[in-house]
Coordinates of C-alpha atoms in Angstrom, one line a residue:
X511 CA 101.9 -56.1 -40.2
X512 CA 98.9 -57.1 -38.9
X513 CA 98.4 -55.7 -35.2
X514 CA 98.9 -57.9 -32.3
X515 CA 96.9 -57.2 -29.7
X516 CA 92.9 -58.8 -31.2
X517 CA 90.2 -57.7 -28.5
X518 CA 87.8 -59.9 -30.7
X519 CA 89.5 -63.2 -29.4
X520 CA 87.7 -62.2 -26.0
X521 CA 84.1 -61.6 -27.4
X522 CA 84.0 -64.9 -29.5
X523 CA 81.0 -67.0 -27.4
X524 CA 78.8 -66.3 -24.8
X525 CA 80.9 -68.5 -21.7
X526 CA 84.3 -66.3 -22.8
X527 CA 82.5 -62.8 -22.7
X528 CA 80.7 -63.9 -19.4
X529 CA 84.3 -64.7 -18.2
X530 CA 85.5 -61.4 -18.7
X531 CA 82.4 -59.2 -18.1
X532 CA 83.9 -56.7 -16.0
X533 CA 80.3 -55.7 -13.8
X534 CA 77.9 -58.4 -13.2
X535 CA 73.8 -57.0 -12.5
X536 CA 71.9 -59.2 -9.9
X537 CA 68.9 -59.5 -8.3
X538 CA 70.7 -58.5 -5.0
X539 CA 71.4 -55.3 -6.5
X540 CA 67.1 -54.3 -6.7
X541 CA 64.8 -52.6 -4.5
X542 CA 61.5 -51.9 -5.6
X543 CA 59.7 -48.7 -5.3
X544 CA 56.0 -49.5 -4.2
X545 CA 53.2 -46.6 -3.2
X546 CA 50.5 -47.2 -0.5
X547 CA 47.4 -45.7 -0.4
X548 CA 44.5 -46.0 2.4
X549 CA 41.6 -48.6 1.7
X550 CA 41.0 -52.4 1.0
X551 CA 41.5 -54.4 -2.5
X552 CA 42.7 -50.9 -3.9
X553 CA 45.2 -51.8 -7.3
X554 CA 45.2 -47.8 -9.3
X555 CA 47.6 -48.0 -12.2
X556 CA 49.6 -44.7 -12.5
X557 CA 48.6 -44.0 -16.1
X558 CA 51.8 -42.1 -16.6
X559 CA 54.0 -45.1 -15.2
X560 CA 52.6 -48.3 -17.3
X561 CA 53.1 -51.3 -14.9
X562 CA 53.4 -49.1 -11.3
X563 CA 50.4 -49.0 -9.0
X564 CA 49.1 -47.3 -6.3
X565 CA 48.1 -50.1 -3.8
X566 CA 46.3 -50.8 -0.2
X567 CA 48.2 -52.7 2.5
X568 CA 47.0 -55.9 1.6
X569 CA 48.0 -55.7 -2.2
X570 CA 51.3 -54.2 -0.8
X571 CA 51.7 -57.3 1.6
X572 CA 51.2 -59.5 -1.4
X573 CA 53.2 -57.4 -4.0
X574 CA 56.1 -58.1 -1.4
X575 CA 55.7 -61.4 -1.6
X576 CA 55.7 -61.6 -5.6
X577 CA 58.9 -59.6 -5.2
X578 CA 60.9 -61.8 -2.3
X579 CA 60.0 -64.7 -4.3
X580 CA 61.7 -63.5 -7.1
X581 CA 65.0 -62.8 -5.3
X582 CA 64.9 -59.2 -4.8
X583 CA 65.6 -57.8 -1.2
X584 CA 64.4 -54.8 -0.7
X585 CA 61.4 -52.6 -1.3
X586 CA 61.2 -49.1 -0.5
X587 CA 57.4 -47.5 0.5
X588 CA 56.3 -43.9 -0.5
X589 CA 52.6 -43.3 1.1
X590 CA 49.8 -41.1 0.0
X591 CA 47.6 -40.5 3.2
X592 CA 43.6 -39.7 2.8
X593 CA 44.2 -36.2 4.3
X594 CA 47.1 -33.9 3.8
X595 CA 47.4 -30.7 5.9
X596 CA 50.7 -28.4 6.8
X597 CA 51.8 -30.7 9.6
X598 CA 52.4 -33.3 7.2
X599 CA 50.7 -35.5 10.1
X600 CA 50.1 -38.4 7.8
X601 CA 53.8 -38.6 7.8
X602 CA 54.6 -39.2 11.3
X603 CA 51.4 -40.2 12.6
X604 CA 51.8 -44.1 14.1
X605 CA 48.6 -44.8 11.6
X606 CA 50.2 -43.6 9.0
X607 CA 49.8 -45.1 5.8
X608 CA 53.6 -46.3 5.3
X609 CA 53.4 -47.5 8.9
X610 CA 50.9 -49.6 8.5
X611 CA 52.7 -51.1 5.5
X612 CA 55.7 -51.6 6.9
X613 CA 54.4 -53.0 9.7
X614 CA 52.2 -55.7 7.3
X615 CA 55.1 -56.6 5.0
X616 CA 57.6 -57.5 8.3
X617 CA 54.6 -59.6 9.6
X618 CA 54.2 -61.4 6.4
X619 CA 57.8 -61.3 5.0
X620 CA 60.5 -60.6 7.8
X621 CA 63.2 -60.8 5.9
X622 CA 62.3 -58.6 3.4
X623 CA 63.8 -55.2 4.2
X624 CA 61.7 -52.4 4.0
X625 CA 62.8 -49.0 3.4
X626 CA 60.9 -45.9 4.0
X627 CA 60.8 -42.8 1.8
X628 CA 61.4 -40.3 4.8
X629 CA 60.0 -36.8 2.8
X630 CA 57.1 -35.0 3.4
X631 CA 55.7 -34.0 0.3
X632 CA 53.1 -36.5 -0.1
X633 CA 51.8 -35.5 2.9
X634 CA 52.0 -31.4 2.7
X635 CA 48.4 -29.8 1.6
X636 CA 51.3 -27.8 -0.9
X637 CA 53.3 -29.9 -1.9
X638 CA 56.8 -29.1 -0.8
X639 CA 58.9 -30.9 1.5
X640 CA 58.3 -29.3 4.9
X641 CA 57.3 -25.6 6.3
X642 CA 57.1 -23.2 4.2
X643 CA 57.8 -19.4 4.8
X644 CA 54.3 -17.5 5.5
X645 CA 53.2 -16.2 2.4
X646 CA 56.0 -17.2 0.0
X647 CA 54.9 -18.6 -3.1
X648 CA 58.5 -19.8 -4.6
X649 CA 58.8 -23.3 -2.7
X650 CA 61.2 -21.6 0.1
X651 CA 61.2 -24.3 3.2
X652 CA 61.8 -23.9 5.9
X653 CA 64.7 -25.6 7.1
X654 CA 65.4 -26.3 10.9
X655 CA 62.0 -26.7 11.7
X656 CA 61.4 -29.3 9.0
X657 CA 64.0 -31.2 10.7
X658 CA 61.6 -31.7 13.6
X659 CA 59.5 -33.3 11.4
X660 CA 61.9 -35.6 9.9
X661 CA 62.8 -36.8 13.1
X662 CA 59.5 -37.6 14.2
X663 CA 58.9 -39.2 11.2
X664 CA 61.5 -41.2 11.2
X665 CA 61.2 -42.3 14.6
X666 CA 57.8 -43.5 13.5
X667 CA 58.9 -45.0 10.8
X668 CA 61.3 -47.3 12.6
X669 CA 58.8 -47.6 15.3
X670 CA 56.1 -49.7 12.6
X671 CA 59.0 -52.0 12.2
X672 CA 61.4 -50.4 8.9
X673 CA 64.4 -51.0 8.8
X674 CA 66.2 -48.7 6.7
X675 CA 65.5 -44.5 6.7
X676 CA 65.9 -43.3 3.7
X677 CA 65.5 -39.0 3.8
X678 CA 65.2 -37.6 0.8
X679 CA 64.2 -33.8 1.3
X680 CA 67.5 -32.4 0.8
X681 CA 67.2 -29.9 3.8
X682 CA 70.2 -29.1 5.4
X683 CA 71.3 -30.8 8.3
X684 CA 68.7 -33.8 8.0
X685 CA 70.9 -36.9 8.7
X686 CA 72.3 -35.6 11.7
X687 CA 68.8 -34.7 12.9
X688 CA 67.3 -38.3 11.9
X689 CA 70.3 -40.0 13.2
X690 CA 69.9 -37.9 17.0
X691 CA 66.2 -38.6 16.5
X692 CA 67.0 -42.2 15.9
X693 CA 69.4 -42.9 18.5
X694 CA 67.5 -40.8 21.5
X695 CA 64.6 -43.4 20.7
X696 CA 66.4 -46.4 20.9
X697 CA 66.9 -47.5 17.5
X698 CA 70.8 -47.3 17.3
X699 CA 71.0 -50.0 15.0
X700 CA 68.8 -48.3 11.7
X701 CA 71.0 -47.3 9.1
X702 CA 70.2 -43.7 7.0
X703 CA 70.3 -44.3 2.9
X704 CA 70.8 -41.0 2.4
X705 CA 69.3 -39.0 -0.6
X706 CA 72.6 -37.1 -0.7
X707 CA 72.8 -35.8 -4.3
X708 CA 69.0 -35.2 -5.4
X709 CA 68.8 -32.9 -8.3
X710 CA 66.1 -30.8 -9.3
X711 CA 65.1 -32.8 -12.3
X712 CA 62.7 -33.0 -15.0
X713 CA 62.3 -36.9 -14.7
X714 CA 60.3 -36.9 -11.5
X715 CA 57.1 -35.8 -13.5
X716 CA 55.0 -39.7 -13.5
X717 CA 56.1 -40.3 -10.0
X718 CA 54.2 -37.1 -8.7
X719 CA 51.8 -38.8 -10.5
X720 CA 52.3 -41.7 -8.6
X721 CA 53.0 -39.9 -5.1
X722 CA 50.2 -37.7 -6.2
X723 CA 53.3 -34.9 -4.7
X724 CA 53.2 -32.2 -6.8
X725 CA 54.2 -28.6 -5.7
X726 CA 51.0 -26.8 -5.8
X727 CA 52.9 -23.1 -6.4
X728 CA 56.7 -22.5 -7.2
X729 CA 59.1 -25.7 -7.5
X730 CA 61.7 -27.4 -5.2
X731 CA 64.8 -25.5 -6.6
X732 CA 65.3 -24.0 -3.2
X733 CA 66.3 -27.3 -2.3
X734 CA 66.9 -29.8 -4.4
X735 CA 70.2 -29.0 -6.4
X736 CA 71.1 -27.4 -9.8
X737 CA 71.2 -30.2 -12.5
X738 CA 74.4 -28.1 -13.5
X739 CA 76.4 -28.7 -11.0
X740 CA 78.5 -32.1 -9.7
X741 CA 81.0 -30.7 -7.1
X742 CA 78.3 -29.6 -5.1
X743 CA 77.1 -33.5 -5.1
X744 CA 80.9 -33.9 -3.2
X745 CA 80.2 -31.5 -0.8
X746 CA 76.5 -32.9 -0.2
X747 CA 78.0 -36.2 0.4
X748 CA 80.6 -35.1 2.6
X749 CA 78.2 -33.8 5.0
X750 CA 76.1 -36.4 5.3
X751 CA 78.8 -38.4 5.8
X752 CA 79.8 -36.4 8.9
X753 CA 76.5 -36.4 9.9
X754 CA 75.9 -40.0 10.0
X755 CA 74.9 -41.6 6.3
X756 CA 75.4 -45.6 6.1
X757 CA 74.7 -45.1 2.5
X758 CA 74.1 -42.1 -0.4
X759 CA 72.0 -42.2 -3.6
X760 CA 72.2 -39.9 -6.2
X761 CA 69.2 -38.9 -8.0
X762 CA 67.8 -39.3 -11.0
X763 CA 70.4 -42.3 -12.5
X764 CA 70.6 -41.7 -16.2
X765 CA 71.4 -38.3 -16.6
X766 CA 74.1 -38.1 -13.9
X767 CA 75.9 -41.2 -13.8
X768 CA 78.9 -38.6 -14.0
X769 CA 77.7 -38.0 -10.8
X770 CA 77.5 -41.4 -9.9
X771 CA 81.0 -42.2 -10.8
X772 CA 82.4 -39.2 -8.5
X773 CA 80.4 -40.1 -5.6
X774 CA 81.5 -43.7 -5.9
X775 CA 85.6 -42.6 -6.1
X776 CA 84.5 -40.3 -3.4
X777 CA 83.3 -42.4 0.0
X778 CA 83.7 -45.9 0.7
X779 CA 79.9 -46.0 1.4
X780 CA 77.5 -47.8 -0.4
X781 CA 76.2 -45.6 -3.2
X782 CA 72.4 -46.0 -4.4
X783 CA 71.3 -45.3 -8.1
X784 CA 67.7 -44.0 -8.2
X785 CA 65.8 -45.1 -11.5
X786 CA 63.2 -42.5 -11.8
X787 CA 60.2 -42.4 -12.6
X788 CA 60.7 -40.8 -16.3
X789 CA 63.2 -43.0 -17.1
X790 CA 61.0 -45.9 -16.6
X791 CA 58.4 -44.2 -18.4
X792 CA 60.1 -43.0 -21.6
X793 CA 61.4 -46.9 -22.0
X794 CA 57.9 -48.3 -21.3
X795 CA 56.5 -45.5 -23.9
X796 CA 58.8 -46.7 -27.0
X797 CA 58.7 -50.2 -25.9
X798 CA 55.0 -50.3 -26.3
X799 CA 55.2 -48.6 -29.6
X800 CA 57.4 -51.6 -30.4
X801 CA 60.4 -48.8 -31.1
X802 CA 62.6 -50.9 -28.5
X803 CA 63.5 -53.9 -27.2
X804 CA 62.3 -53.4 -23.5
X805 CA 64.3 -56.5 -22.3
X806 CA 67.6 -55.3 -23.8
X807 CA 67.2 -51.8 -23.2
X808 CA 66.3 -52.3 -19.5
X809 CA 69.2 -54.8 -18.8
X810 CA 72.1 -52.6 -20.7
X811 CA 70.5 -49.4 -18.7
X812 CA 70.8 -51.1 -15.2
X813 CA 74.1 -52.4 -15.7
X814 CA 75.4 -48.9 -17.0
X815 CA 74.0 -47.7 -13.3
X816 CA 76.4 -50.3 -12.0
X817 CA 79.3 -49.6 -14.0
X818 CA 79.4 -46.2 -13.1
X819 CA 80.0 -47.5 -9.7
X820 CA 76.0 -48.0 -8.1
X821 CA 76.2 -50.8 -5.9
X822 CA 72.3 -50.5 -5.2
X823 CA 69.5 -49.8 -7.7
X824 CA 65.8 -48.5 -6.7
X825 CA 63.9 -49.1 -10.1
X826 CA 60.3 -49.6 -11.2
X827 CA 62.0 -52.6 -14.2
X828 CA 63.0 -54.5 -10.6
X829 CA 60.3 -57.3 -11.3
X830 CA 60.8 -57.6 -14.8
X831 CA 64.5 -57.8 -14.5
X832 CA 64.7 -60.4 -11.9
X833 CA 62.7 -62.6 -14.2
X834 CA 65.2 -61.4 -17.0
X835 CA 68.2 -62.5 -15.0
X836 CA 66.9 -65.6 -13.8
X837 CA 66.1 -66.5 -17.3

């Protein structure tokens, strides 16, 4: 006897498997990742990230444009000041580079949100995420008096018109210090995308590139978690939830949508999939060798990120997905 039960019947055209797609990728689902740098006319392709750019604030202002016209609706700014120093001023200063981006794109695009990589690595003299112990060469931060920092950034941040916060230095305590931070200065209605589960990965190596970020002694295991480990992710997210998160990301995407998928089961918040910088890069490598399709590849990745339960997804492919979709 031939079985009953033919799963084929439901795969048979396009329309039918389209009916019964069970996770759908859109446009609403982007943001894109976009780094500022200081000057005028400035377009620097990262050499280790095909297709990514450091930019001024004008080619920001018009790389916004290019990506609310395509339908996505969100971008999210990392910075890379002129100086750096151990204040991490260029962070928190009101001229700060990501300041004055922000504060350019809302002019020019107001309902484009804007997001701000809250971190100070890019602006550290070392490279780490906040103070570090005197004389400790292992990456060891320092952690409640980073989260004086944070806050002030922050603050800034929402000051130059952003409006979503989005920490990602993994120190202890953070959300609850932005969120004070926030609210003492007025801005009770900012919402914190928390960078809840960030693991110490291997993928982040174009976007320090990029962020021009890298540690400059030791490396950030002292506070950015073991890529061995997913119940600690639960307890992460439980904090921040405590502590004020509208929304967590996990991060990187591809090697933890385990991770993804527990988070998800875990909160009713919003979860965030963070498409890093390597995993862009590996797919534009083999897709310029002509070892892949780029389009397919791309689209099955980011709707993987969704089926293991991402409702949002930062990636570098944003723009040439949109195009794909709307296609």
């Amino acid at each position: 006897m031939f079985p009953t039960h033919r799963p084929r019947r439901l795969r048979q055209t396009p329309q039918l498997r389209r009916m019964v797609s069970e996770n759908t990728l859109s446009t609403a689902d982007l943001i894109y990742p976009l780094f500022a740098v200081p000057g005028e006319g400035v377009a620097q392709e990262v050499k280790s990230m095909p297709g990514v750019y450091q930019l001024s604030v004008d080619k920001i202002v018009a790389e916004a444009k290019e990506v609310y016209g395509l339908g996505i609706p969100a971008i999210i700014l990392f910075g890379i000041p002129d100086v750096k120093d151990n204040e991490a001023t260029g962070a928190w200063h009101d001229c700060g580079i990501v300041q004055k981006a922000a504060t350019a794109v809302k002019a020019a695009i107001p309902d484009l949100i804007v997001i701000a990589d809250t971190c100070l690595c890019e602006y550290t003299s070392h490279g780490h995420c906040g103070y570090l112990q005197t004389g400790d060469l292992t990456g060891r931060v320092l952690n409640d008096p980073t989260l004086e920092l944070l806050q002030k950034t922050a603050v800034s941040q929402a000051q130059a018109g952003v409006d979503i916060i989005a920490p990602s230095g993994m120190m202890d305590g953070f959300v609850q210090a932005i969120r004070q931070g926030l609210d003492g200065a007025g801005f009770t209605e900012i919402p914190i995308l928390s960078y809840a589960a960030k693991y110490a990965s291997a993928y982040y190596g174009p976007f320090r590139d990029a962020a021009e970020s890298t540690p400059q002694f030791g490396d950030r295991r002292t506070y950015q978690m073991d890529p061995a480990n997913s119940r600690e992710a639960l307890k992460e997210i439980e904090l921040d939830i405590a502590e004020g998160a509208d929304m967590l990301m996990v991060k990187p995407a591809l090697a933890y949508m385990d991770v993804i998928w527990q988070v998800k089961q875990a909160s009713n918040l919003p979860v965030a999939a963070y498409n890093v910088s390597g995993e862009y890069s590996m797919v534009k490598a083999a897709a310029l060798n002509g070892w892949i399709d780029e389009r397919k590849v791309v689209l099955e990745t980011l709707i993987s990120f969704k089926r293991a339960g991402a409702d949002l997804i930062l990636t570098y492919h944003a723009k040439d997905a949109a195009r794909w979709l709307q296609e």
